Tab-separated table of C-alpha atoms and ligand atoms in Angstrom:
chain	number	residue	atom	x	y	z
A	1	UNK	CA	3.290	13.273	-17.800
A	2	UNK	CA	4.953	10.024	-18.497
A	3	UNK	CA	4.971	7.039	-16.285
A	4	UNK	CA	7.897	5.142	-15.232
A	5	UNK	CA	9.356	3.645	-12.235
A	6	UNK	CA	10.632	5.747	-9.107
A	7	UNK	CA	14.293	6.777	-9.221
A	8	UNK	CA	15.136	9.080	-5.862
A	9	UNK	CA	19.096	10.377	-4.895
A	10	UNK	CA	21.704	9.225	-2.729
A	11	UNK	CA	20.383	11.928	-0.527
A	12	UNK	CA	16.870	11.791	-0.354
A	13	UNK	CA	17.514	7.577	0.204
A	14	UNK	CA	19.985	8.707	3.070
A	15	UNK	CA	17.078	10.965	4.627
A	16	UNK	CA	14.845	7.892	4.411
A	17	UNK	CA	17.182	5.757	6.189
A	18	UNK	CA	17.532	7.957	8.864
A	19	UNK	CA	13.570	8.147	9.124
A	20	UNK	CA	13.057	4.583	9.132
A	21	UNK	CA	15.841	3.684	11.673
A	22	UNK	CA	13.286	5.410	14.275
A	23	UNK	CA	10.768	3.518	16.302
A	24	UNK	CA	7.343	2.316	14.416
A	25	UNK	CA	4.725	1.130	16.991
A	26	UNK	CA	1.330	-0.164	16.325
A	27	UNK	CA	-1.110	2.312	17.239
A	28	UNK	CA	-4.922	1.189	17.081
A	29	UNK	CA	-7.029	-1.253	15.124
A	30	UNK	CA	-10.018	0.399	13.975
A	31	UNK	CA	-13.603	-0.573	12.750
A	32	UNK	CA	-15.488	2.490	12.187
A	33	UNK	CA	-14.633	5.785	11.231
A	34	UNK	CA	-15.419	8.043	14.792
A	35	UNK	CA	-12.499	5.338	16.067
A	36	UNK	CA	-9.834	6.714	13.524
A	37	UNK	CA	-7.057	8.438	15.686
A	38	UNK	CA	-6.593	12.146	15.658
A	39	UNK	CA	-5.026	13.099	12.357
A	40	UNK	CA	-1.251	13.429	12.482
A	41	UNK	CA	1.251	15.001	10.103
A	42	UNK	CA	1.507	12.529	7.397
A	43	UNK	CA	-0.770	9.773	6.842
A	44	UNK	CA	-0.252	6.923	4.031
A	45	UNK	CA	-2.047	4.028	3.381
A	46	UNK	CA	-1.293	0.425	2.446
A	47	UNK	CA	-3.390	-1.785	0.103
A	48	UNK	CA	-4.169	-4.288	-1.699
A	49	UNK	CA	-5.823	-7.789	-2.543
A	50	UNK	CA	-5.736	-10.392	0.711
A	51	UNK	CA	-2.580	-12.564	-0.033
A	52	UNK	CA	-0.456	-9.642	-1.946
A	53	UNK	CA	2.305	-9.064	0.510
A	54	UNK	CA	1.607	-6.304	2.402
A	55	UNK	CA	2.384	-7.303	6.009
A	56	UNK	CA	5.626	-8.444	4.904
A	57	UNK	CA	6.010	-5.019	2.419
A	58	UNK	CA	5.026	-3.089	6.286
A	59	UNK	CA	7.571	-5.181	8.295
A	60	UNK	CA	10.095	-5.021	5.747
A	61	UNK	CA	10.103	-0.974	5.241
A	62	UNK	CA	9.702	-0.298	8.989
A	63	UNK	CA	12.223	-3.448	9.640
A	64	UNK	CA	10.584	-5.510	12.078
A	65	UNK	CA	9.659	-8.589	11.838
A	66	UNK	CA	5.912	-9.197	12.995
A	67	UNK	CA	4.453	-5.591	13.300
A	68	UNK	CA	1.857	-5.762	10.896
A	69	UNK	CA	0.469	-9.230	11.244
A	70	UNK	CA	0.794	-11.850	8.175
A	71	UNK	CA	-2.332	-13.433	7.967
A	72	UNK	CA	-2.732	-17.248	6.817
A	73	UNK	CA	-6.780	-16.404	6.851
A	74	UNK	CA	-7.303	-14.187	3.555
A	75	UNK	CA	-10.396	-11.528	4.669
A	76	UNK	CA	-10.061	-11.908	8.083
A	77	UNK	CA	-8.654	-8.319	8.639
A	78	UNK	CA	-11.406	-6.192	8.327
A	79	UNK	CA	-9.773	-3.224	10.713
A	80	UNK	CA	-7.810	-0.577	9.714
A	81	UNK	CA	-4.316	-0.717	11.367
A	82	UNK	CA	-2.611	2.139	12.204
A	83	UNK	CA	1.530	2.252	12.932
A	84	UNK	CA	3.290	5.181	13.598
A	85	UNK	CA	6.585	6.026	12.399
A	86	UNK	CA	9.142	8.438	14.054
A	87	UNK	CA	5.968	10.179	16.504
A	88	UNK	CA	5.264	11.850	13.180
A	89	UNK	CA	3.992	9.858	10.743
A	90	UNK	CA	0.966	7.154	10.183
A	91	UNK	CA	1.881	4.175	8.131
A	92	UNK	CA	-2.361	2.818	7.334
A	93	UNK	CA	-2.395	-0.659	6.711
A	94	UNK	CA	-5.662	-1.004	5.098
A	95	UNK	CA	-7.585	-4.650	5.311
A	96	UNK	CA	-6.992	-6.642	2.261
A	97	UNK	CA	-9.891	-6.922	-0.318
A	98	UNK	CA	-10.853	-9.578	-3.134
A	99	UNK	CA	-11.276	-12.408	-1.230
A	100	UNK	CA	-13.928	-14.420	-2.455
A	101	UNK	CA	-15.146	-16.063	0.414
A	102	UNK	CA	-15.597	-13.200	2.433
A	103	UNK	CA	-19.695	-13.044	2.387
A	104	UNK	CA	-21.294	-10.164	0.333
A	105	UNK	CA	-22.292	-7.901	3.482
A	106	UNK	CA	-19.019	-7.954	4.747
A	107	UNK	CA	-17.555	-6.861	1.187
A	108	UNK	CA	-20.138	-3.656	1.496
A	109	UNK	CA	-19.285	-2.893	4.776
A	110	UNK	CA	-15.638	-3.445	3.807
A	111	UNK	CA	-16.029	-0.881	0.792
A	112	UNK	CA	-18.207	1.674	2.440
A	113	UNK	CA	-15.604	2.086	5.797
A	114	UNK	CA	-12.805	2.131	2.798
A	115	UNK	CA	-14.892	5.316	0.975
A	116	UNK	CA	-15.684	6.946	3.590
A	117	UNK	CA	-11.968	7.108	5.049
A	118	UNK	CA	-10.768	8.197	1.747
A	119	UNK	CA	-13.316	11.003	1.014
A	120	UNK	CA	-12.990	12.164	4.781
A	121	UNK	CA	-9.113	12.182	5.586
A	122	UNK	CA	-7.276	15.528	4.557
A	123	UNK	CA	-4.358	14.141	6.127
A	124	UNK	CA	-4.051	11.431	4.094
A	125	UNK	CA	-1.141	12.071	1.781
A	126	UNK	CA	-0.997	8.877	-1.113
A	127	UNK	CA	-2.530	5.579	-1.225
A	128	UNK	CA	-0.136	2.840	-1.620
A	129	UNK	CA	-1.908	0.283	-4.170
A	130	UNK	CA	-0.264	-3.327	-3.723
A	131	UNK	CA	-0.064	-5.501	-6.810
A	132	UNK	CA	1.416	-8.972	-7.284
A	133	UNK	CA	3.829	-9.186	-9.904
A	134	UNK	CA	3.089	-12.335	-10.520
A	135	UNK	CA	-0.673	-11.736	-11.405
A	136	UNK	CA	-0.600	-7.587	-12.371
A	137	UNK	CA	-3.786	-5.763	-12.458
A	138	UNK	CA	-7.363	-7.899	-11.583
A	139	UNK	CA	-10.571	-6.151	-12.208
A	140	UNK	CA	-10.762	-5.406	-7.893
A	141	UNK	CA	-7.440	-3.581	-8.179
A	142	UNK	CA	-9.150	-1.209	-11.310
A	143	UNK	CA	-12.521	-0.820	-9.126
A	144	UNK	CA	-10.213	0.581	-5.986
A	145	UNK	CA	-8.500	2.982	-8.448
A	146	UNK	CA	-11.943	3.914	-9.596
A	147	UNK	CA	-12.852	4.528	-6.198
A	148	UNK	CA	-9.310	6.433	-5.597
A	149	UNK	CA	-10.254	8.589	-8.828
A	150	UNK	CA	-13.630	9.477	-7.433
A	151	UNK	CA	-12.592	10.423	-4.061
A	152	UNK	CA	-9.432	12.749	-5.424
A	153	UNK	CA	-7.071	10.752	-3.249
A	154	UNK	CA	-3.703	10.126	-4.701
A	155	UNK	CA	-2.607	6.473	-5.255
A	156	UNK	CA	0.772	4.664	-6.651
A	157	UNK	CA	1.251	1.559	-7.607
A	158	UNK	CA	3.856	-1.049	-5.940
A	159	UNK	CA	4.177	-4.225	-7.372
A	160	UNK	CA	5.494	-6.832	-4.815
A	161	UNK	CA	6.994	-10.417	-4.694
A	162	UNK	CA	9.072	-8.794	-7.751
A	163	UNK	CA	11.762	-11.537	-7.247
A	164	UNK	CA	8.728	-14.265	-8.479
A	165	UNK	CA	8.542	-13.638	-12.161
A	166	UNK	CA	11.099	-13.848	-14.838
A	167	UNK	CA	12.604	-10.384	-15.838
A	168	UNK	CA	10.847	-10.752	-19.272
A	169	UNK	CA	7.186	-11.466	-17.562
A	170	UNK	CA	8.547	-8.584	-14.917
A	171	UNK	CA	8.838	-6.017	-17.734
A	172	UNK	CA	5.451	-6.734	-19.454
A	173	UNK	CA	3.670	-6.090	-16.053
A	174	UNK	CA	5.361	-3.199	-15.430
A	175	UNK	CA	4.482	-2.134	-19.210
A	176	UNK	CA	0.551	-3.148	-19.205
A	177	UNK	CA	0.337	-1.653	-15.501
A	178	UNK	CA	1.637	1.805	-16.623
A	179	UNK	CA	-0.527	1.828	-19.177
A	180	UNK	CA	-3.565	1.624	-17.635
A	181	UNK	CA	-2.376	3.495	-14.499
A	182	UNK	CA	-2.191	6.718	-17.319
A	183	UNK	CA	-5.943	6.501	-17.521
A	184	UNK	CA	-6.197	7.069	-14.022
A	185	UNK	CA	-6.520	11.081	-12.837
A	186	UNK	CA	-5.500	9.664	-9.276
A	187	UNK	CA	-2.811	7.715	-10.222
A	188	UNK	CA	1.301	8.703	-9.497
A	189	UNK	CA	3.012	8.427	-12.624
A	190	UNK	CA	5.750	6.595	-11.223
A	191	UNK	CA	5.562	2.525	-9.819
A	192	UNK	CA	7.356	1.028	-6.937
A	193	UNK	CA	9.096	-2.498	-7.946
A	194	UNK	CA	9.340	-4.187	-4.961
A	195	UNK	CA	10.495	-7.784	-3.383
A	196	UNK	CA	10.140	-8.261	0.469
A	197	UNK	CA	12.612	-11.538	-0.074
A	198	UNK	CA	15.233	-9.950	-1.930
A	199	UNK	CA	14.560	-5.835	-0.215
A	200	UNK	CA	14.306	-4.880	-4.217
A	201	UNK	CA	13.240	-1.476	-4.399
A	202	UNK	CA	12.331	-0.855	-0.388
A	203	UNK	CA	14.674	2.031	-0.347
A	204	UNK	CA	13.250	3.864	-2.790
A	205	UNK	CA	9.410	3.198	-1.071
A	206	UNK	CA	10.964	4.235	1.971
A	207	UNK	CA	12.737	7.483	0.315
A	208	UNK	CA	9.015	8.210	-1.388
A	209	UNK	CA	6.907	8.206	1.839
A	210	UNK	CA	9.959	10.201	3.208
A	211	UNK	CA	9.911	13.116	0.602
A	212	UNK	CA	5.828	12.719	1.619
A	213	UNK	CA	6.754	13.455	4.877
A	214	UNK	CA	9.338	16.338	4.371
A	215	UNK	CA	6.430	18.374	2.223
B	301	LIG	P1	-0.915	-10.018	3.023
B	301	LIG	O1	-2.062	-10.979	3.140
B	301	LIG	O2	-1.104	-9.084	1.880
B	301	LIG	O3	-0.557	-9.321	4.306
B	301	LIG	O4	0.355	-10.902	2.568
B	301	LIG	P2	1.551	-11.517	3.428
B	301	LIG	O5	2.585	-10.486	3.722
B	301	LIG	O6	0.988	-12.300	4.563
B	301	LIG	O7	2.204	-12.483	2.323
B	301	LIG	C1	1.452	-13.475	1.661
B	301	LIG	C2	2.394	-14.580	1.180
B	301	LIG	O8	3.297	-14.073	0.205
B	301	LIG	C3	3.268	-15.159	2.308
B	301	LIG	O9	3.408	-16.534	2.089
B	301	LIG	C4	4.591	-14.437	2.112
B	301	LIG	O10	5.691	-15.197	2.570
B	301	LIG	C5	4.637	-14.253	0.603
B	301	LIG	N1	5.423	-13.049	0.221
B	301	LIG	C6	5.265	-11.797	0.694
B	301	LIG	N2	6.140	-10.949	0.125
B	301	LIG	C7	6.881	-11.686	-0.740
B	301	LIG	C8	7.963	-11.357	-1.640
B	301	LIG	O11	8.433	-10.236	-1.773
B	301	LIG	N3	8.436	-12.400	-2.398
B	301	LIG	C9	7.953	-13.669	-2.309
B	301	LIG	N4	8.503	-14.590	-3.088
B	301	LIG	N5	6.950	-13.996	-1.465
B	301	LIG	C10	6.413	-13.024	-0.688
């Protein structure tokens, strides 16, 4: 299958809007895995290194402005947040990984709660892999897709802060990302271009978690 970037109809972006304009509530933090909620309909994840954009990428698709928290202290997070979307769907928001400073026993824990929820959730549908467009792929983004190959759990690419780069340096990420993305078994074939700033691409993220939703 070739890779390229998502492309949904009118329609299915219409459905999405009509999703998203429902209520999204936080749900639960949670620290271990016998504290992970009772699995819903649809469940997709969030994540990414600390710093990439992904509380404003949450508050931006669900439109609100502080639901998922954006965190001046990189590595703090170390729960897994879970919103809910329309009663009916979990949006996971996944603690942010790569941070240097964050000591080396927190890192394992980190990675071991992160395994463990993939491997054990049947309900969760796709992975949503955050990557700055600025920087592209970093050898923590590749060992997460490793870990998203070995566990069978279906992951796509979004590339935030889109509106940074030029459009030249934009295309070459895109380019070297889908490349290595087709050496992934796990990976989507398709990419998410996104800006938060400029709402670049959030319809079609919110049209691809909808067609998730719908089956
Ligand atoms: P998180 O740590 O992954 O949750 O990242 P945040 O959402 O807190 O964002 C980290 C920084 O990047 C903040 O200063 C944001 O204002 C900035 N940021 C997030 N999204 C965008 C975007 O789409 N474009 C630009 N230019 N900056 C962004």
């Amino acid at each position: 299958m070739s890779t390229s970037i998502a492309e949904f109809t009118p329609e299915e972006i219409e459905a999405a809007r009509v999703l998203f304009a429902h209520e999204s509530d936080f749900l639960c933090g949670v620290v271990a895995l016998d504290g992970l909620p009772e699995a819903a309909g649809v469940e997709v994840a969030f994540a990414g290194r600390s710093n990439v954009g992904k509380s404003s990428l949450l508050n931006t698709l669900v439109g609100r402005k502080a639901l998922a928290r954006t965190s001046n202290t990189p590595g703090r997070t170390q729960e897994i947040n879970y919103f809910t979307l329309a009663d009916e769907i979990y949006l996971v928001d996944m603690p942010g990984y790569g941070y240097a400073k964050v000591e080396r026993t927190r890192v394992e824990a980190w990675t071991q709660l992160i395994r463990d929820y993939l491997r054990g959730r049947a309900s969760l549908r796709r992975l949503f892999l955050l990557i700055d467009a600025r920087h592209g792929l970093k050898p923590t983004d590749i060992e997460i897709m490793e870990l998203m190959d070995e566990a069978a759990v279906s992951f796509q690419v979004v590339l935030t802060k889109c509106d940074k780069p030029k459009p030249v340096q934009l295309d070459q990420v895109i380019a070297k990302t889908l490349k290595t993305l087709a050496k992934h078994p796990a990976a989507h074939p398709t990419i998410h271009v996104t800006s938060s700033v400029k709402l670049t691409g959030i319809d079609m993220l919110r049209a691809e978690i909808s067609a998730l939703a719908a089956g």
